[in-house]
Short mmCIF file of C-alpha atoms and ligand atoms in Angstrom, two decimals:
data_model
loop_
_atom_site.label_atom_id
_atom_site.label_comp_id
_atom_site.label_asym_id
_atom_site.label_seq_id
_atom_site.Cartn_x
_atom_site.Cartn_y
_atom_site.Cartn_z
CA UNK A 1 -23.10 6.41 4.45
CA UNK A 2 -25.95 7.71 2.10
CA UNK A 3 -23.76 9.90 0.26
CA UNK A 4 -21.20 7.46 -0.20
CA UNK A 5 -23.69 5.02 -1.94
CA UNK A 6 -24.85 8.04 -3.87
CA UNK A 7 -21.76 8.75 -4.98
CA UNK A 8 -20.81 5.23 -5.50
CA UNK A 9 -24.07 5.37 -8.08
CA UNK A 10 -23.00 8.10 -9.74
CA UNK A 11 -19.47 7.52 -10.03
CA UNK A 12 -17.88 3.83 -10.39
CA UNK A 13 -19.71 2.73 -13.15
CA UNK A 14 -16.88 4.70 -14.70
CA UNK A 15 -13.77 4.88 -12.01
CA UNK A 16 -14.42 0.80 -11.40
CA UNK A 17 -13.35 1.01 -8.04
CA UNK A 18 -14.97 -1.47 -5.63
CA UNK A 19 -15.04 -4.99 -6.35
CA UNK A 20 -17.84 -5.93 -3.56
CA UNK A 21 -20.35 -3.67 -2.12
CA UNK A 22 -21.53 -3.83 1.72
CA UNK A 23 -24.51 -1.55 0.90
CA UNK A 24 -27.63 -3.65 2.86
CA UNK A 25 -25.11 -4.52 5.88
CA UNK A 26 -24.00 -0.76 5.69
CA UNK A 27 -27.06 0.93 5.87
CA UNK A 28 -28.52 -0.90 8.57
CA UNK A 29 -25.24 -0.10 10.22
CA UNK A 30 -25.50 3.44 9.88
CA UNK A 31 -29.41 3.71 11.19
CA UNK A 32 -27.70 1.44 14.17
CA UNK A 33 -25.36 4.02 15.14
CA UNK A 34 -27.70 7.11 14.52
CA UNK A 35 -29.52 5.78 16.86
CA UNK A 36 -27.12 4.90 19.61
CA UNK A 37 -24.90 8.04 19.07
CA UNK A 38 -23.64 9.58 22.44
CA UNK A 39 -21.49 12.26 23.67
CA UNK A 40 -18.61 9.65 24.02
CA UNK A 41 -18.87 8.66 20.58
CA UNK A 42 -15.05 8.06 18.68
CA UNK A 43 -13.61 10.19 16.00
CA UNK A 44 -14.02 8.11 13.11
CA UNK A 45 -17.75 6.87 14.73
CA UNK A 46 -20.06 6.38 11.40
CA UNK A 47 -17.58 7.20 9.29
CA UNK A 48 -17.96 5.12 5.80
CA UNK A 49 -14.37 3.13 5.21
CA UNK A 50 -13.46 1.18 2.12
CA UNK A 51 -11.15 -1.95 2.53
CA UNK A 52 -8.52 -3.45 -0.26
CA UNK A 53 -9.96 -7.13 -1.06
CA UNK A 54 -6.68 -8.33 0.31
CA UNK A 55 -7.82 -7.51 3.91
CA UNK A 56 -10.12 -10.12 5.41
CA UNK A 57 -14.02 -8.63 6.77
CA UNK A 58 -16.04 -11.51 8.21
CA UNK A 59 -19.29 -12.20 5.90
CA UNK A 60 -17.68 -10.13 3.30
CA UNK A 61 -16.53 -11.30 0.35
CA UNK A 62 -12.53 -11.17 -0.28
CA UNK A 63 -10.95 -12.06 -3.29
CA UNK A 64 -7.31 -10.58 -3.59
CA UNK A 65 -8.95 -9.58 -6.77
CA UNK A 66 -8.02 -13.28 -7.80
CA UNK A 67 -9.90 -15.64 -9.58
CA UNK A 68 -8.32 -18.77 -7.39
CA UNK A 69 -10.36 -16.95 -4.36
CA UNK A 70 -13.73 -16.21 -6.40
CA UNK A 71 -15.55 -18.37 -3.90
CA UNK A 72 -14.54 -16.47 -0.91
CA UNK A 73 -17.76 -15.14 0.00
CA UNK A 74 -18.14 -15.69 3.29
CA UNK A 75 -14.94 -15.53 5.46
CA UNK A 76 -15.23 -16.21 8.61
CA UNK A 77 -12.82 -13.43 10.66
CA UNK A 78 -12.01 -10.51 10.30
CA UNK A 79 -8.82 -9.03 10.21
CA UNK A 80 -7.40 -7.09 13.43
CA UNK A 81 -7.54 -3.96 11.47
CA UNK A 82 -11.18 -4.52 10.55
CA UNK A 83 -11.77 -5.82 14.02
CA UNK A 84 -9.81 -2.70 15.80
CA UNK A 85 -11.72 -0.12 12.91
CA UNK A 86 -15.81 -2.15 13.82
CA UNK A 87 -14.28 -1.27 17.71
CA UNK A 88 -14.45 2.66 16.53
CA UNK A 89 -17.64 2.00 15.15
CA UNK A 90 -16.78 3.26 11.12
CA UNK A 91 -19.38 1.16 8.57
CA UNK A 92 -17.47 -0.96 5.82
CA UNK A 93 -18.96 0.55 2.48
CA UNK A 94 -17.11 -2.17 0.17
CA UNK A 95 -13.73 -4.51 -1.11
CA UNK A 96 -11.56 -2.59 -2.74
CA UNK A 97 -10.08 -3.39 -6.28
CA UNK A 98 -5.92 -4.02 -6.66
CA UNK A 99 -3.47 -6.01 -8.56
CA UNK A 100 -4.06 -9.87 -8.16
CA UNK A 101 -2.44 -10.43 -4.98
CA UNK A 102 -1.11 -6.72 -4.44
CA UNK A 103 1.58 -7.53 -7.24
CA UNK A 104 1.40 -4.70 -10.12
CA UNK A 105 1.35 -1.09 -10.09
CA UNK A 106 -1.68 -0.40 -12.09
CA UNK A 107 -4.36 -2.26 -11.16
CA UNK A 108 -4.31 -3.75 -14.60
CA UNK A 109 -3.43 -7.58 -12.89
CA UNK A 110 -6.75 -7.23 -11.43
CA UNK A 111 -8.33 -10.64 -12.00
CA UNK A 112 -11.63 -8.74 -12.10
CA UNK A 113 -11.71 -5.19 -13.97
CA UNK A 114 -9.25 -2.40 -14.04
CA UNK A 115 -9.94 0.82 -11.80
CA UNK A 116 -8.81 4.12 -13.68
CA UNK A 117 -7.96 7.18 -12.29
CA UNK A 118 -10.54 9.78 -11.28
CA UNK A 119 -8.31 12.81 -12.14
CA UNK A 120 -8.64 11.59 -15.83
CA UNK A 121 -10.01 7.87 -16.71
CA UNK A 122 -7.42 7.41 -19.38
CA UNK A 123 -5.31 6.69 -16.95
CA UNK A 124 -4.19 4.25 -14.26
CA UNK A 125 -4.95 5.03 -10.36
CA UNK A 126 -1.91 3.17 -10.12
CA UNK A 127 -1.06 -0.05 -7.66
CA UNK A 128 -1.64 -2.27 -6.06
CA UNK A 129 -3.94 -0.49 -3.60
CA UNK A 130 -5.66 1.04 -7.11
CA UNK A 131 -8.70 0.76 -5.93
CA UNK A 132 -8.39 2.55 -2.34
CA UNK A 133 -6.52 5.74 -3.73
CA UNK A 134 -9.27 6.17 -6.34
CA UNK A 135 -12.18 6.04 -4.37
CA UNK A 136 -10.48 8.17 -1.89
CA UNK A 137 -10.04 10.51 -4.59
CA UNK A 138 -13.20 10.45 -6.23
CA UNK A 139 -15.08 11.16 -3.38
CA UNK A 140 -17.08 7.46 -2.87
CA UNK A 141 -15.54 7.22 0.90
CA UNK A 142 -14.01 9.31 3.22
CA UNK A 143 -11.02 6.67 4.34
CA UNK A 144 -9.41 3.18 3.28
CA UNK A 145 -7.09 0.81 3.94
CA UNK A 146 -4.56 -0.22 1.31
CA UNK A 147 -1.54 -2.40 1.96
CA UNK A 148 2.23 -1.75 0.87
CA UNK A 149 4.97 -4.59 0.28
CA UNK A 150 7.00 -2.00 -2.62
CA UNK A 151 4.93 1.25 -2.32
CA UNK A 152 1.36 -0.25 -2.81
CA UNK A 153 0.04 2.55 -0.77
CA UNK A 154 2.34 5.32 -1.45
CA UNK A 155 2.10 5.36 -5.24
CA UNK A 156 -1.17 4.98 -5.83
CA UNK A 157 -2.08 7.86 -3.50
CA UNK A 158 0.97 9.86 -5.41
CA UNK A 159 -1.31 9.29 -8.80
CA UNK A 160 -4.85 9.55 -7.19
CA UNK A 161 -3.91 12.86 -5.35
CA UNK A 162 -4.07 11.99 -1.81
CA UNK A 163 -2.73 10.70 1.09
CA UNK A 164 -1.17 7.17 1.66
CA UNK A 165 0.96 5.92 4.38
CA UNK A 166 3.23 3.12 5.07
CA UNK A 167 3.75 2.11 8.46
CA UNK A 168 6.93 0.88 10.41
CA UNK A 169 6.76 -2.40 9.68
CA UNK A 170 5.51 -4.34 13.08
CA UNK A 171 2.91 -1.28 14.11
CA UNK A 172 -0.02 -2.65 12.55
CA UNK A 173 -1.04 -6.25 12.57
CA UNK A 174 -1.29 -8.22 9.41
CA UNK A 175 -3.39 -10.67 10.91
CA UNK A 176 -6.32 -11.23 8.30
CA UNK A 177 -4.15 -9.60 5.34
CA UNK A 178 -3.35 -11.78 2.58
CA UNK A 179 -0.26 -12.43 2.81
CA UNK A 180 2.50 -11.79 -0.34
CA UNK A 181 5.46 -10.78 1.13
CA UNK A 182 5.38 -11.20 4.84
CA UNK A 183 8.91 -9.38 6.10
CA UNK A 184 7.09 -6.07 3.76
CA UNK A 185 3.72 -6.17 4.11
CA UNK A 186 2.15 -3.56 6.02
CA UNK A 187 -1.48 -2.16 6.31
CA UNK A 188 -1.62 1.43 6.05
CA UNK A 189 -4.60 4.77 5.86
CA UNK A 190 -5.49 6.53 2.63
CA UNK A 191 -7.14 9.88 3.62
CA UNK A 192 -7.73 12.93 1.97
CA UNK A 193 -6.30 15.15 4.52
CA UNK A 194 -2.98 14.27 6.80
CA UNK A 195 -4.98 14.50 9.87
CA UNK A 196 -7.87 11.95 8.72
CA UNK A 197 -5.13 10.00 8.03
CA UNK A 198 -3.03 10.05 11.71
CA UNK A 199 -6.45 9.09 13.13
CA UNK A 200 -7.32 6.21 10.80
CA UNK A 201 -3.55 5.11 11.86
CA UNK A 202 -4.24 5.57 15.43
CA UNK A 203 -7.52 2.84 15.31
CA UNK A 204 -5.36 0.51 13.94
CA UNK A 205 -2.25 0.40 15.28
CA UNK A 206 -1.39 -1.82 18.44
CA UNK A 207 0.34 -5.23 19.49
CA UNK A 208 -1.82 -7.98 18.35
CA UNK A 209 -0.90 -11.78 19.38
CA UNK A 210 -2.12 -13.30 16.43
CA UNK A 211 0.70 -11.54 14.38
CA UNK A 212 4.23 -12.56 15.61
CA UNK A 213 5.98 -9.65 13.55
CA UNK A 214 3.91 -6.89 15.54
CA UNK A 215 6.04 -4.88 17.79
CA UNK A 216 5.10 -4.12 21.24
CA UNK A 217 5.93 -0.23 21.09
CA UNK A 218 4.50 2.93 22.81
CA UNK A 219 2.01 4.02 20.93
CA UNK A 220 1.75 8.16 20.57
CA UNK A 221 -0.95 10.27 20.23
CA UNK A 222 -0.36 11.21 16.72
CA UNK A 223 -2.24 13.95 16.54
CA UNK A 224 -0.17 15.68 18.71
CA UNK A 225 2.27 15.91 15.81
CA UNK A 226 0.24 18.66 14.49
CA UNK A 227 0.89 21.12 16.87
CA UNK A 228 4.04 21.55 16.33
CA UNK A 229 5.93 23.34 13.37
CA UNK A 230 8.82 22.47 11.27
CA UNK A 231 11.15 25.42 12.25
CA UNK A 232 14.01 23.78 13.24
CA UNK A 233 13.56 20.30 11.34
CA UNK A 234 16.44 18.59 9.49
CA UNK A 235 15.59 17.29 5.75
CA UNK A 236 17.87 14.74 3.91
CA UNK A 237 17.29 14.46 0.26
CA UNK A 238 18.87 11.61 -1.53
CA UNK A 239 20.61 12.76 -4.64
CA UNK A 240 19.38 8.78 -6.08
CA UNK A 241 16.31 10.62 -5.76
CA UNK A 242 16.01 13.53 -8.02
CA UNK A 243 18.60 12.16 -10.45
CA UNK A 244 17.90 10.87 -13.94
CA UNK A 245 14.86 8.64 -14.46
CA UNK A 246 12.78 11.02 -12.60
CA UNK A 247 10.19 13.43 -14.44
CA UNK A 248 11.62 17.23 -14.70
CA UNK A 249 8.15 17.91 -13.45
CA UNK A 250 7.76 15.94 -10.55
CA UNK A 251 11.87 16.99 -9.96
CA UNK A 252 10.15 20.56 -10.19
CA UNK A 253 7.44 20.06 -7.90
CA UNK A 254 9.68 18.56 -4.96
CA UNK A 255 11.79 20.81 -5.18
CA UNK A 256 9.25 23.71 -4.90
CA UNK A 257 8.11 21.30 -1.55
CA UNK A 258 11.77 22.20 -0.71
CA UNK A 259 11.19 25.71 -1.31
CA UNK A 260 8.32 25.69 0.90
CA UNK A 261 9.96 23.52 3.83
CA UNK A 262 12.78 26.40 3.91
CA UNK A 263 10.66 29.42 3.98
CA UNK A 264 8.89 27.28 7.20
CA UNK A 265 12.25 27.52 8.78
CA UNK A 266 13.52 23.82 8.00
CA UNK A 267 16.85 23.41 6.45
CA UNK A 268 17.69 20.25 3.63
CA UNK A 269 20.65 19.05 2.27
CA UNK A 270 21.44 16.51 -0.29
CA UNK A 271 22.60 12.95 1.46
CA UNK A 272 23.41 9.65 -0.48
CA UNK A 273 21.29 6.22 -0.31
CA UNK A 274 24.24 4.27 -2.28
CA UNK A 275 22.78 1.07 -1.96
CA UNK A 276 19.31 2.32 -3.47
CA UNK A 277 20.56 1.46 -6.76
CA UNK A 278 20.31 -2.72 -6.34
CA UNK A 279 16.85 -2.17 -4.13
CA UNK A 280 14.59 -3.11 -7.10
CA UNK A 281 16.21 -6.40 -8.01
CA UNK A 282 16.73 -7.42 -4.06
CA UNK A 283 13.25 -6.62 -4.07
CA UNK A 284 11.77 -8.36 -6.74
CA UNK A 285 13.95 -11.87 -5.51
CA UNK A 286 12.73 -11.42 -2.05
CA UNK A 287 9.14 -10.70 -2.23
CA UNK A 288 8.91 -13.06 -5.25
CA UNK A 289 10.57 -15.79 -3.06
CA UNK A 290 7.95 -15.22 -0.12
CA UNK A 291 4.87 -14.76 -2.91
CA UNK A 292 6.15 -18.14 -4.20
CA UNK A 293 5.96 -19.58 -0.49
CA UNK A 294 2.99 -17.77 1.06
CA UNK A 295 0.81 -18.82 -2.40
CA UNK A 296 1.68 -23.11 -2.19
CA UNK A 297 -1.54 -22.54 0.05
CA UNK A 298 -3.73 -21.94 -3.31
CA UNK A 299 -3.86 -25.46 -4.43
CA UNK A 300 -7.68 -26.26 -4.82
CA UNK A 301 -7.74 -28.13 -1.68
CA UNK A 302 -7.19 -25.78 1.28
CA UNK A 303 -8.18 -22.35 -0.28
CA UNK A 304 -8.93 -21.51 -3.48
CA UNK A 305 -11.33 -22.82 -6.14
CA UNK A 306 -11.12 -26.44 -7.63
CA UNK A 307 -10.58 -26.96 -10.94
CA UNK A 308 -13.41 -29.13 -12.98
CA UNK A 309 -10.74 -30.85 -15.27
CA UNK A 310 -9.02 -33.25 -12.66
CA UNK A 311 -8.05 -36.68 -12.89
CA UNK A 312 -5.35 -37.38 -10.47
CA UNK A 313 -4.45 -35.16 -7.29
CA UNK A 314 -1.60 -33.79 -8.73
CA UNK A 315 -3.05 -32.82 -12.14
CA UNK A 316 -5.48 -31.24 -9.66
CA UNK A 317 -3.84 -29.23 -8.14
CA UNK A 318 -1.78 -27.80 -11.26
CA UNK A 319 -5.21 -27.01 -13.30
CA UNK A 320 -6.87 -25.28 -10.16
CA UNK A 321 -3.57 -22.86 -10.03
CA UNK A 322 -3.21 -22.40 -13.98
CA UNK A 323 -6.72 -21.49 -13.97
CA UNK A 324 -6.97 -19.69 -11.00
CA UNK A 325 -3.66 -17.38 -11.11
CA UNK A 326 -3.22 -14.27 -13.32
CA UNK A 327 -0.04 -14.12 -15.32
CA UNK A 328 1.92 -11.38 -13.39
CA UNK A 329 1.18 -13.89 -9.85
CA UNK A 330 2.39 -16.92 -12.13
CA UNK A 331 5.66 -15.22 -13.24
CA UNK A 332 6.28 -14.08 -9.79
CA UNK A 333 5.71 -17.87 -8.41
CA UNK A 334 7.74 -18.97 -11.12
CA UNK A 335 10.62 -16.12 -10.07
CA UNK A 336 10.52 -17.52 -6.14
CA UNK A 337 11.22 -20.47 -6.97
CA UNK A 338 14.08 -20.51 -9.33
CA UNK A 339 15.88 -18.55 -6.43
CA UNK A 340 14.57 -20.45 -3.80
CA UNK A 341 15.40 -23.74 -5.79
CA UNK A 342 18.26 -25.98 -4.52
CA UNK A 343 22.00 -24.79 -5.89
CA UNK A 344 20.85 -21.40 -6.20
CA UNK A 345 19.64 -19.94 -2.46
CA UNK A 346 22.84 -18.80 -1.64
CA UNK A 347 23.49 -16.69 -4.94
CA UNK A 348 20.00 -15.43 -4.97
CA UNK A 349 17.89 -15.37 -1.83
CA UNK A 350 21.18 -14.95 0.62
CA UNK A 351 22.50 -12.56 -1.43
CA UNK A 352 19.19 -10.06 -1.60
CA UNK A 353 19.02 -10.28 2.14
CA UNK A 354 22.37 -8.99 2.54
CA UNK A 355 21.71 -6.34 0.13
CA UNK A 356 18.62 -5.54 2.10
CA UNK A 357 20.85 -5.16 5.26
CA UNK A 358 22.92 -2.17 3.18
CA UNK A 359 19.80 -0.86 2.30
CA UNK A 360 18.47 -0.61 6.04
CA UNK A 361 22.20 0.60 6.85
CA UNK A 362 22.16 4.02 4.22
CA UNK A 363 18.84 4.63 6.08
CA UNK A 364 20.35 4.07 9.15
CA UNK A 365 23.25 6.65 8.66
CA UNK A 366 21.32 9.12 7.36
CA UNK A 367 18.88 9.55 10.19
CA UNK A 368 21.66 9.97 12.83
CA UNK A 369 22.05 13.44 11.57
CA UNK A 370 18.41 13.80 10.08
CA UNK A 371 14.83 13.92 10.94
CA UNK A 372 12.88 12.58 7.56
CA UNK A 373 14.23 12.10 3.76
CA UNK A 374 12.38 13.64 1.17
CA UNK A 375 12.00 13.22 -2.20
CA UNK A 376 9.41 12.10 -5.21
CA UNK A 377 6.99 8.71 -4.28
CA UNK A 378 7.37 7.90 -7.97
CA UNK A 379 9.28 8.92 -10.87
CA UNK A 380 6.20 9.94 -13.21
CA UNK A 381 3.07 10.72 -12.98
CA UNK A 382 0.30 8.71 -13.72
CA UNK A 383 0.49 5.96 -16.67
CA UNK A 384 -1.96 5.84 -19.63
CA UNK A 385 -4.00 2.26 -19.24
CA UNK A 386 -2.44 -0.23 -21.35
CA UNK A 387 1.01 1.78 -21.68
CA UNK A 388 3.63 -0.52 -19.28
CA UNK A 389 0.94 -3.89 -19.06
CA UNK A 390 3.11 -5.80 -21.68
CA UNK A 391 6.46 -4.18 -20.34
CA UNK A 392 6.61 -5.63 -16.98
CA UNK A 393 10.50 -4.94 -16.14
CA UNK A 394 10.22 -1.29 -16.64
CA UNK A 395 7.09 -1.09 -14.21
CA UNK A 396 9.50 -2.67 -11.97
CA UNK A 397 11.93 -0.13 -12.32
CA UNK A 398 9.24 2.76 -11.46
CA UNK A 399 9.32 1.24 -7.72
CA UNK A 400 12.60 2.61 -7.25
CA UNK A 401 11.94 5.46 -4.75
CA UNK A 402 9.38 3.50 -2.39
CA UNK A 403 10.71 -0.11 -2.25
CA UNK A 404 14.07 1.15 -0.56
CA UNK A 405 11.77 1.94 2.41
CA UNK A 406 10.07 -1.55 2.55
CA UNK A 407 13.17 -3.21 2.45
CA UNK A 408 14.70 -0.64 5.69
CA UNK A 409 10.96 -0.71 7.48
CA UNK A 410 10.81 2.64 8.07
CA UNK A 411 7.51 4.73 7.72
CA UNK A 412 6.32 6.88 4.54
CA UNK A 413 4.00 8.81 3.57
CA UNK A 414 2.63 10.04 0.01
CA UNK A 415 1.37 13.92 0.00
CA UNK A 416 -0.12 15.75 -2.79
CA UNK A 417 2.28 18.37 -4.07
CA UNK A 418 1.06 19.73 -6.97
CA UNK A 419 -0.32 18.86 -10.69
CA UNK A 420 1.78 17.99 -14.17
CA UNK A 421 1.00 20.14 -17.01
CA UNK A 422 -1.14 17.26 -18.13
CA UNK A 423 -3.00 17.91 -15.01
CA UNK A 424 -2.25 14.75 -13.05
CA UNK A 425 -1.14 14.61 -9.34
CA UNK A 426 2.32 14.35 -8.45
CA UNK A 427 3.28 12.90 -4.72
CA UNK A 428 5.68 14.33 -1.99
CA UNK A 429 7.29 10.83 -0.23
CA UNK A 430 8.75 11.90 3.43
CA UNK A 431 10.44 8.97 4.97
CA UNK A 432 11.17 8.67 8.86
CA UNK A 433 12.60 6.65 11.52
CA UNK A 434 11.14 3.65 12.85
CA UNK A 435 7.98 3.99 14.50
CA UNK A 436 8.58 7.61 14.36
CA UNK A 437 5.00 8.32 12.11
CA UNK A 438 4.88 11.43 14.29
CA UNK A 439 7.73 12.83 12.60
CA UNK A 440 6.31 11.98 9.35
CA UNK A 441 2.98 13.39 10.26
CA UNK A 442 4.56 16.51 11.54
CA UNK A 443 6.48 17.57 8.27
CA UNK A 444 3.45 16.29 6.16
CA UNK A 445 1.04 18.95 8.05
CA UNK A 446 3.38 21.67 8.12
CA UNK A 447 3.40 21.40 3.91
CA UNK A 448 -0.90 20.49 3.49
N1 LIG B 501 4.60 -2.68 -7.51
C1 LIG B 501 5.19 -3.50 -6.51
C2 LIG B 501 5.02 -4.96 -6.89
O1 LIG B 501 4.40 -5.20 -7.86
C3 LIG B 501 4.64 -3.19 -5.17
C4 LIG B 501 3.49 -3.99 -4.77
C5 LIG B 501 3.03 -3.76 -3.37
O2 LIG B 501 3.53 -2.89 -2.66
N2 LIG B 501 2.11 -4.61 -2.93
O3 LIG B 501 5.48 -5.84 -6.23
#
């Protein structure tokens, strides 16, 4: 915990990653546990965690990295995650900085500062979960959580260099997580290393009551994935996925993963996800519709900070959100409700969802003759700060490869496989079945 305030010192002056630092509470922690520690003592015992501001920590301040929560400094629960993580006894070094609301892909919609990318600070860690990938990467704490509604996790571990993954939706609770899109959101581990990351999923996976989309599944011992190879294992590679749009580089670099995953005695072939095509703009209706929903709550009255200038209720409760909302959040609100709006539901809203049902069905199809897809987790490496900020469609666009998996549920995970000649990290995406992380685990390993 020491050496993760050190570094903290040294470092995010310039990286910008944490929005709120737990460094009195964490230290006392840490002496705490020194001097308890026994032989029985958990994995992940003392080990210092940073949490995305979307996830709720009792005491802890938790913005959302919004201005309209600014005076959440003192919640008063924590989330399961944060309850099931205290249970393995890791000490909560900070809040995490993201997108306003987990919506971007830069962590430029902060409503706070902008985190920038360890590997080279010109550039974006990218989003939402910004913040977690880059102080993975730079060293400032061993683990976090990040959360993934269109690749939240998955990218920005794809840009930061390390490892992010997405759970099935239903495994881990989103009680306590802010909530944008609630049929995509998931929780999820950023590690360095695969296996950090299979243990960080194992403290926080589990039923929980207070969260009526969890799943009541067998849980496995992950780690178990690792001690098995990949001889054997059956890769599907969408062609949607290396075709034009992506990077010849990052094309390059998966297909040397390919290379790799043959000489190990796997065998790939190419497959088709037909429906991927219309995944971004189902996407974009459906989570906007549930952000436009899940954020009526931020009205000045039940959360979020009041606006001085009122003089009736209702001009209340429109200054408190024009003041307190960022402009991506507002255009999304604005989005959800146009296609939520009377007249148009069945053209918008009822049409995504049946276009998310084609999606889940290509998925479907292709794992009844493979174990995981493969492919890129994004399209590009890393963007310079300030590049896409005013261009907000084509940012969109760039969640083609990891939205498709939010909108099926399935599991994915982002690995490290290798570096652009500008030196920036490109990510490996593998994609499984539902609730089959060990699968996902298994392949990741077998390339690390
Ligand atoms: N970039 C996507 C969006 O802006 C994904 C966000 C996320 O996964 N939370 O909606």
């Amino acid at each position: 915990v020491e050496t993760s305030f050190a570094r903290i010192n040294e470092v995010d002056d310039e990286v910008q990653a944490f929005l709120t630092l737990n460094e009195e509470e964490a230290k006392k922690q840490a002496k705490e546990l020194d001097e308890q520690l026994g032989t029985d003592a958990s994995i992940l015992y003392g080990a210092p965690i940073g949490i995305k501001d979307n996830i709720v920590t009792k005491g802890l301040r938790t913005t959302a990295a919004s201005q309209i929560l600014a005076n959440l400094n003192d919640p008063l629960y924590d989330a399961t995650v944060v309850e099931k993580l205290n249970a393995e006894k890791t000490v909560t070094i900070g809040k995490l900085n993201m997108d306003e609301f987990a919506m971007g892909s830069t962590n430029e919609n902060s409503g706070y500062k902008k985190t920038r990318n360890p590997w080279n600070t010109d550039y974006v860690p990218g989003g939402s979960s910004g913040g977690s990938a880059a102080a993975v990467a730079a060293g400032e704490v061993f683990f976090s959580l990040g959360s993934d509604t269109g690749g939240s996790i998955r990218q920005p571990a794809s840009f930061c260099g390390v490892v992010g993954l997405k759970p099935t939706y239903g495994l881990v609770s989103r009680f306590g997580l802010v909530a944008f899109a609630s049929s995509l959101d998931q929780i999820g581990p950023i590690t360095r290393t695969v296996e950090d990351n299979a243990h960080l999923l194992q403290a926080i996976v589990g039923h929980d009551k207070m969260d009526s989309t969890s799943a009541n599944v067998e849980i496995p011992n992950y780690s178990d994935a690792f001690k098995q190879d990949v001889k054997g294992l059956r890769i599907a590679v969408p062609k949607e996925y290396l075709a034009e749009g992506v990077d010849k580089e990052v094309k390059e670099a998966v297909l040397q993963a390919l290379k790799k995953y043959e000489e190990l005695g796997a065998t790939w072939e190419e497959v088709s996800l037909p429906h991927s095509k219309y995944a971004v703009a189902a996407y974009y209706l459906l989570s906007s519709s549930e952000a436009s929903a899940n954020l009526a709550r931020f009205d000045g009255v039940r959360y979020g900070v009041r606006t001085e200038k009122r003089v009736d209720m209702l001009d209340m409760f429109k200054h408190s959100r024009a003041e307190g909302f960022g402009d991506e959040v507002k255009r999304r609100i604005m989005l959800g409700t146009f296609a939520l709006s009377s007249g148009y539901y069945d053209a918008y809203y009822k049409k995504a969802q049946k276009v998310r049902t084609l999606i889940k069905n290509d998925f479907e199809k292709i794992f009844e003759d493979y174990d995981v897809i493969v492919g890129p987790t994004s399209p590009t490496t890393a963007y310079k700060i300030g590049e896409k900020i005013d261009d907000p469609l084509t940012m969109y666009v760039d969640d083609i490869l990891t939205i498709p998996v939010n909108l099926a549920g399935v599991p994915g995970i982002s690995v490290p496989c290798g570096l652009s000649s500008e030196g920036l990290p490109i990510g490996l995406q593998i994609i499984g079945k539902h609730f089959d992380e060990s699968t996902v685990y298994r392949t990741a390993y077998a390339f690390e």
